[in-house]
Coordinates of C-alpha atoms and ligand atoms in Angstrom, one line a residue:
M169 CA 0.1 -0.3 0.2
S170 CA 1.4 3.0 -0.8
S171 CA -0.7 5.7 -1.3
P172 CA -0.9 8.8 0.7
G173 CA -3.6 7.5 4.2
C174 CA -2.2 4.6 4.2
E175 CA -0.1 5.1 7.1
L176 CA -1.0 4.6 10.6
P177 CA -1.8 8.4 12.1
A178 CA 0.0 9.9 14.9
V179 CA -2.9 11.0 17.3
L180 CA -3.6 6.9 16.5
S181 CA -1.0 5.7 19.0
N182 CA -2.6 6.3 23.0
S183 CA -5.5 4.8 22.0
R184 CA -6.0 1.9 24.5
T185 CA -7.3 -0.3 21.6
R186 CA -3.6 -1.2 19.1
V187 CA -4.8 -1.2 15.5
V188 CA -2.7 -4.2 13.4
F189 CA -3.3 -3.4 9.9
G190 CA -2.7 -3.8 6.7
A191 CA -3.7 -7.1 3.7
G192 CA -3.9 -10.2 4.8
T193 CA -3.7 -9.1 8.7
L194 CA -6.1 -11.7 9.6
A195 CA -3.7 -14.2 9.2
E196 CA -1.7 -13.3 11.8
L197 CA -5.5 -13.2 14.4
G198 CA -4.5 -16.4 16.1
T199 CA -0.8 -15.9 16.9
I200 CA -2.5 -11.7 18.3
T201 CA -5.3 -13.8 20.1
K202 CA -3.2 -16.0 21.8
R203 CA -0.9 -13.0 22.2
E204 CA -3.7 -11.3 25.0
G205 CA -3.7 -14.2 26.5
G206 CA -6.7 -16.4 25.0
G207 CA -6.8 -19.6 24.9
N208 CA -10.4 -20.7 24.7
V209 CA -11.9 -18.1 22.6
L210 CA -15.7 -17.6 21.2
L211 CA -15.7 -16.0 17.6
V212 CA -18.8 -13.7 17.7
T213 CA -20.7 -12.6 13.6
D214 CA -23.5 -12.9 11.0
P215 CA -23.9 -16.2 8.8
G216 CA -23.4 -13.9 5.6
I217 CA -19.8 -13.5 7.0
V218 CA -19.7 -17.6 7.3
A219 CA -20.6 -18.1 3.8
A220 CA -18.6 -15.2 2.9
G221 CA -15.0 -17.8 4.0
H222 CA -13.8 -15.0 6.3
V223 CA -14.6 -17.4 9.7
D224 CA -13.3 -20.5 8.0
R225 CA -9.9 -18.0 7.8
A226 CA -10.3 -17.0 11.1
I227 CA -10.3 -20.1 13.0
N228 CA -8.0 -21.3 10.7
S229 CA -5.6 -19.2 11.6
L230 CA -6.9 -19.5 15.4
R231 CA -6.2 -23.5 15.3
N232 CA -2.7 -22.9 13.8
A233 CA -2.0 -20.7 16.8
G234 CA -2.5 -24.0 19.4
L235 CA -6.3 -22.2 20.6
K236 CA -10.3 -23.1 20.8
V237 CA -12.8 -22.0 19.5
T238 CA -16.0 -21.7 19.0
V239 CA -18.4 -19.8 16.7
F240 CA -21.4 -17.4 17.6
D241 CA -23.2 -16.9 14.2
G242 CA -26.0 -16.4 14.9
V243 CA -26.2 -11.9 15.1
E244 CA -28.5 -9.8 12.5
E245 CA -28.2 -6.4 12.2
N246 CA -29.2 -3.5 14.9
P247 CA -28.6 -7.0 17.8
T248 CA -30.6 -7.0 20.4
T249 CA -30.7 -8.5 23.7
L250 CA -31.5 -11.9 22.6
H251 CA -28.8 -11.9 20.1
V252 CA -26.7 -11.1 23.4
D253 CA -28.4 -13.5 25.5
A254 CA -28.1 -16.4 23.0
G255 CA -24.3 -15.4 22.5
V256 CA -23.4 -15.6 26.7
M257 CA -25.7 -19.3 26.5
A258 CA -22.9 -20.3 23.5
A259 CA -20.0 -17.9 26.2
R260 CA -20.7 -20.3 29.3
H261 CA -22.1 -24.0 27.8
H262 CA -17.9 -22.8 26.7
S263 CA -16.3 -20.8 29.5
I264 CA -14.6 -19.1 27.7
D265 CA -11.0 -17.3 28.3
F266 CA -12.0 -14.8 25.3
L267 CA -13.9 -13.1 22.5
I268 CA -13.3 -11.8 18.9
G269 CA -15.8 -9.6 16.5
L270 CA -15.3 -10.4 13.2
G271 CA -18.4 -8.4 10.9
G272 CA -19.7 -5.2 10.4
G273 CA -20.8 -3.5 13.5
S274 CA -23.6 -5.7 14.5
A275 CA -20.9 -8.6 15.3
M276 CA -19.0 -5.8 17.0
D277 CA -21.3 -4.8 19.1
C278 CA -23.5 -8.2 20.3
A279 CA -19.2 -9.7 21.5
K280 CA -19.1 -6.2 23.4
G281 CA -22.7 -7.0 25.2
I282 CA -22.4 -10.2 25.2
N283 CA -18.6 -9.4 26.9
F284 CA -20.9 -7.4 29.6
I285 CA -23.0 -10.1 30.9
F286 CA -20.6 -13.2 30.8
T287 CA -18.6 -11.9 33.2
N288 CA -20.2 -9.3 34.5
G289 CA -24.2 -11.2 34.2
G290 CA -27.3 -9.0 35.0
K291 CA -29.1 -8.0 31.7
M292 CA -28.2 -5.4 30.0
S293 CA -29.5 -2.6 30.4
D294 CA -28.1 -2.7 33.8
Y295 CA -25.1 -1.2 31.6
W296 CA -26.4 1.2 30.1
G297 CA -24.7 4.8 30.4
V298 CA -20.6 4.3 30.9
N299 CA -18.7 2.8 33.4
K300 CA -20.9 0.9 34.9
A301 CA -20.0 -3.2 34.9
K302 CA -17.7 -3.4 38.6
K303 CA -15.3 -6.8 37.9
P304 CA -13.0 -8.0 35.1
M305 CA -13.9 -8.1 31.8
L306 CA -12.5 -11.1 29.2
P307 CA -10.1 -9.3 26.7
M308 CA -11.3 -9.5 22.6
V309 CA -10.0 -8.7 19.7
A310 CA -12.2 -7.5 16.6
V311 CA -11.6 -8.0 13.3
P312 CA -14.4 -5.3 10.7
T313 CA -15.0 -6.7 7.3
T314 CA -17.1 -2.7 6.3
A315 CA -15.4 0.6 6.3
G316 CA -18.1 2.2 8.7
T317 CA -19.4 2.3 12.5
G318 CA -16.0 2.2 13.3
S319 CA -17.6 -0.2 16.3
E320 CA -13.4 -1.6 17.3
A321 CA -12.3 1.8 18.0
Q322 CA -14.7 2.2 20.5
S323 CA -15.7 0.6 24.7
F324 CA -19.4 1.1 23.4
A325 CA -22.2 -2.1 22.5
L326 CA -24.5 -0.4 21.3
I327 CA -27.5 -2.5 21.7
C328 CA -31.1 -2.7 21.3
D329 CA -34.2 -3.4 23.4
P330 CA -36.0 -6.2 21.0
I331 CA -39.6 -5.0 21.9
T332 CA -39.0 -1.0 21.6
H333 CA -36.0 -1.3 19.9
R334 CA -34.5 1.9 20.9
K335 CA -30.9 1.6 21.6
M336 CA -29.2 1.8 24.6
A337 CA -25.2 2.6 24.4
C338 CA -23.7 0.3 27.3
G339 CA -19.9 1.8 27.5
D340 CA -17.3 0.7 29.8
A341 CA -13.7 1.1 29.0
K342 CA -13.1 -2.5 30.1
A343 CA -15.0 -3.5 26.7
A344 CA -12.7 -1.6 24.7
C345 CA -11.1 -3.9 22.0
R346 CA -7.0 -5.1 23.2
V347 CA -6.5 -5.3 19.4
A348 CA -8.2 -3.4 16.4
I349 CA -7.2 -6.1 13.1
L350 CA -7.7 -3.5 9.9
D351 CA -7.7 -5.7 6.5
P352 CA -8.7 -5.1 3.9
D353 CA -9.0 -8.1 2.0
L354 CA -12.1 -8.4 4.1
T355 CA -14.1 -4.6 3.1
R356 CA -13.2 -4.3 -0.7
T357 CA -15.6 -8.1 -1.6
C358 CA -18.2 -6.4 0.7
P359 CA -21.5 -5.4 -2.3
Q360 CA -21.7 -2.4 -3.8
H361 CA -24.9 -1.1 -1.0
V362 CA -23.3 -2.4 2.1
T363 CA -19.1 -0.6 1.2
A364 CA -21.7 2.0 -0.4
A365 CA -23.6 2.0 3.4
A366 CA -21.4 1.7 5.7
G367 CA -19.6 4.1 3.9
I368 CA -21.7 7.0 4.1
D369 CA -22.1 6.2 7.6
A370 CA -17.7 7.0 8.7
V371 CA -18.7 9.9 6.6
A372 CA -21.0 11.1 9.1
H373 CA -19.1 9.9 12.0
A374 CA -16.4 11.9 10.6
V375 CA -19.0 14.8 9.8
E376 CA -20.6 14.9 13.3
T377 CA -17.7 14.2 15.8
A378 CA -16.1 17.2 14.1
G379 CA -19.5 19.9 15.6
T380 CA -20.3 18.1 18.4
T381 CA -20.0 20.4 21.3
K382 CA -17.7 17.3 23.7
R383 CA -15.1 17.9 21.2
N384 CA -11.4 18.4 22.1
N385 CA -8.4 19.1 20.6
V386 CA -7.4 15.1 20.1
S387 CA -11.0 13.9 18.9
L388 CA -10.7 17.0 16.2
E389 CA -7.0 15.5 14.9
M390 CA -9.4 12.5 14.9
S391 CA -12.2 14.0 12.9
R392 CA -9.5 15.7 10.4
Q393 CA -7.6 12.7 9.5
A394 CA -10.9 10.5 8.9
W395 CA -13.1 12.7 6.4
T396 CA -9.2 13.5 4.9
R397 CA -8.9 9.8 3.9
L398 CA -12.6 9.1 3.3
D399 CA -12.5 11.7 0.7
A400 CA -10.5 11.5 -1.7
A401 CA -11.6 7.4 -1.1
F402 CA -15.0 7.2 -1.3
E403 CA -15.1 7.3 -5.0
K404 CA -12.8 5.3 -5.8
A405 CA -13.8 2.7 -2.9
M406 CA -17.2 2.0 -4.4
R407 CA -16.0 2.3 -8.3
D408 CA -13.6 -0.9 -7.7
P409 CA -13.9 -4.1 -5.0
H410 CA -9.5 -3.9 -6.2
N411 CA -8.0 -0.5 -5.7
D412 CA -6.6 -1.7 -2.5
D413 CA -5.5 1.5 -1.5
A414 CA -8.9 3.0 -1.6
H415 CA -10.2 0.4 0.9
A416 CA -7.3 0.6 2.8
V417 CA -7.9 4.2 2.9
M418 CA -11.9 4.0 3.6
L419 CA -11.1 0.8 6.6
L420 CA -8.2 3.7 8.5
G421 CA -10.8 6.3 8.1
A422 CA -13.7 4.2 9.2
H423 CA -11.4 3.5 12.9
L424 CA -10.0 7.1 13.4
A425 CA -13.6 8.2 13.1
G426 CA -15.3 5.6 15.3
A427 CA -12.0 6.4 17.8
A428 CA -13.1 10.2 17.1
I429 CA -16.9 9.2 18.6
E430 CA -15.4 7.6 22.0
Q431 CA -14.6 11.5 22.9
S432 CA -16.6 13.4 20.7
M433 CA -20.2 11.3 20.6
L434 CA -22.2 12.8 18.1
G435 CA -24.5 14.5 16.8
A436 CA -28.2 14.9 15.6
A437 CA -28.1 13.5 12.1
H438 CA -27.9 9.9 14.4
A439 CA -30.5 11.1 17.0
C440 CA -32.6 12.0 13.4
A441 CA -31.7 8.4 12.0
N442 CA -31.5 6.3 15.6
P443 CA -35.4 6.3 15.0
L444 CA -35.9 6.0 11.1
T445 CA -34.5 3.0 11.5
A446 CA -35.8 1.2 15.1
R447 CA -39.9 2.4 13.6
L448 CA -39.3 1.4 10.4
G449 CA -36.1 -1.2 9.4
I450 CA -34.6 1.7 7.8
T451 CA -30.6 0.7 7.3
H452 CA -27.8 2.6 10.0
G453 CA -26.3 3.8 7.0
I454 CA -29.6 5.5 4.7
A455 CA -30.7 6.9 7.0
V456 CA -27.6 9.0 8.3
G457 CA -27.3 9.6 4.4
V458 CA -30.7 10.9 4.2
M459 CA -30.4 13.8 6.4
L460 CA -26.1 14.6 7.5
P461 CA -26.3 17.8 4.5
H462 CA -29.4 18.5 6.4
V463 CA -28.1 18.5 9.3
V464 CA -24.5 20.9 8.4
R465 CA -26.8 22.8 6.9
F466 CA -29.5 23.1 9.6
N467 CA -25.6 23.1 12.4
C468 CA -24.7 26.7 10.3
T469 CA -26.0 29.7 10.8
G470 CA -25.3 33.1 10.2
D471 CA -21.7 32.8 10.5
D472 CA -21.0 29.6 12.7
N473 CA -19.1 26.7 11.6
P474 CA -18.9 24.1 13.6
Y475 CA -17.3 21.9 10.9
A476 CA -14.2 24.6 10.3
V477 CA -11.6 21.4 10.9
L478 CA -12.4 20.0 7.7
S479 CA -14.5 22.6 5.3
N480 CA -14.1 26.9 6.0
D481 CA -17.3 26.3 3.0
P482 CA -21.1 24.4 5.7
E483 CA -22.6 25.1 1.5
A484 CA -19.4 23.0 -0.1
L485 CA -19.3 20.1 2.7
A486 CA -22.8 19.6 2.8
Q487 CA -22.4 19.5 -0.9
R488 CA -19.5 17.6 -1.1
I489 CA -21.5 15.1 1.4
E490 CA -24.3 14.4 -2.0
T491 CA -21.7 13.8 -3.5
M492 CA -21.2 10.7 -1.5
L493 CA -24.6 10.2 -1.5
E494 CA -24.9 9.5 -5.5
A495 CA -22.1 7.7 -6.4
G496 CA -23.2 5.0 -3.4
K497 CA -26.4 5.2 -5.3
L498 CA -27.8 6.1 -1.9
P499 CA -31.2 7.9 -1.6
R500 CA -30.9 11.0 -0.6
R501 CA -35.0 12.1 0.1
L502 CA -37.0 10.6 2.9
A503 CA -39.9 10.4 0.5
D504 CA -37.7 7.8 -0.9
C505 CA -37.1 5.2 1.5
S506 CA -40.9 4.5 1.9
V507 CA -41.2 7.2 4.9
P508 CA -45.1 8.4 5.4
E509 CA -44.8 12.2 5.8
D510 CA -47.1 12.4 8.5
I511 CA -45.2 9.5 10.8
L512 CA -42.3 12.7 11.1
P513 CA -43.6 14.8 14.5
V514 CA -43.9 11.3 15.9
L515 CA -39.8 11.3 15.1
A516 CA -39.0 14.3 15.6
I517 CA -40.6 13.2 19.3
E518 CA -38.3 10.0 19.7
A519 CA -35.4 11.9 17.8
A520 CA -35.3 14.3 21.0
K521 CA -35.0 10.9 23.1
Q522 CA -31.5 10.0 21.5
W523 CA -29.0 10.8 24.2
T524 CA -26.7 12.0 20.8
A525 CA -29.1 14.9 20.1
A526 CA -27.6 16.1 23.4
F527 CA -24.2 17.0 22.5
N528 CA -25.1 17.9 18.4
P529 CA -23.7 21.8 17.9
R530 CA -26.8 24.0 18.0
P531 CA -29.2 23.2 20.2
V532 CA -32.4 20.6 19.1
G533 CA -35.4 20.1 20.6
S534 CA -38.2 18.1 18.8
G535 CA -40.0 21.1 17.2
E536 CA -36.5 22.3 15.2
L537 CA -35.7 18.2 14.5
L538 CA -38.8 18.6 12.7
E539 CA -37.7 20.4 10.9
I540 CA -34.7 18.6 9.5
Y541 CA -36.8 15.9 8.8
R542 CA -39.5 17.9 6.9
K543 CA -35.9 19.6 4.4
A544 CA -34.7 16.2 4.2
Y545 CA -38.7 14.7 2.6
R546 CA -38.6 16.0 -0.6
Ligands
ZN672 ZN1 -23.5 5.7 12.7

């Protein structure tokens, strides 16, 4: 890999999670896991990742290192406490001592959720918030198969309530991964629509973290470095599954954006997206992508530009995001996502209750969020 943006930036050197980055690094999973103290591993993943052959390659690497492996492949998109409970059963049955999350954000979040309950007992809602686990947790390695959520950089598990579909953000320093393996060979082979939705989610993380009320110098540097990479590589990765460098740069950009969330949280685009996913089943990245240009414009009034670290022209930033949506063949209006218009006021009330709404640079209540939804509608 030789393109600009392929080098590991210094801003990651103080992270809790060590990054192993490069094409083919999945083959190092076994030796890395062994070095981190694993002996009896639960590999958490989903059926799509099994079908893609990634799980077999992971198992081979782990067994070659002399490790015992149990696979839990019952994860689905937006995992609920039911998925976590099923994984905990497998963990208990095999008395595991190490967790691996292999997949998109759903598999990595589910692995973290399993870690909370397996080590600390109780139920997922007991850990809703920050640092509520009292006992030690198992070490974990994450291997993302999409350049998207950046969950491998975070100590948060996002787990849904199976009845209300509300996302519980359960964060704990002990849940952070020891190592993240960023192997662009895994993300290259994703279907184009998955690459697009995941990629625009990463873009939204870079943009929203750059503007929140919680941003700091470290998170701003992460947001900036994430944006530079995603901006440069998005179209190339979309067009060409064989462009190794573009996929590598996207994966690193998504990781940096995920690391920025850890410090800076998120904003109104994520607050608006969550009810669209919970109520109408719209894929997270698609929902975030539709909302993001409108949130950028809403947050930049008069001379205010909370995104100055990314661009000194907020309208140009919003238009650049719209170009990315087009390049990814992603919807640009809620009306194109089968959203009934009369549900917008209900969504706005739910969006106002999302934890991310509190960190948006411009204060938002249900009235402001309804205004943003209406702008995004047509
Ligand atoms: Zn997101």
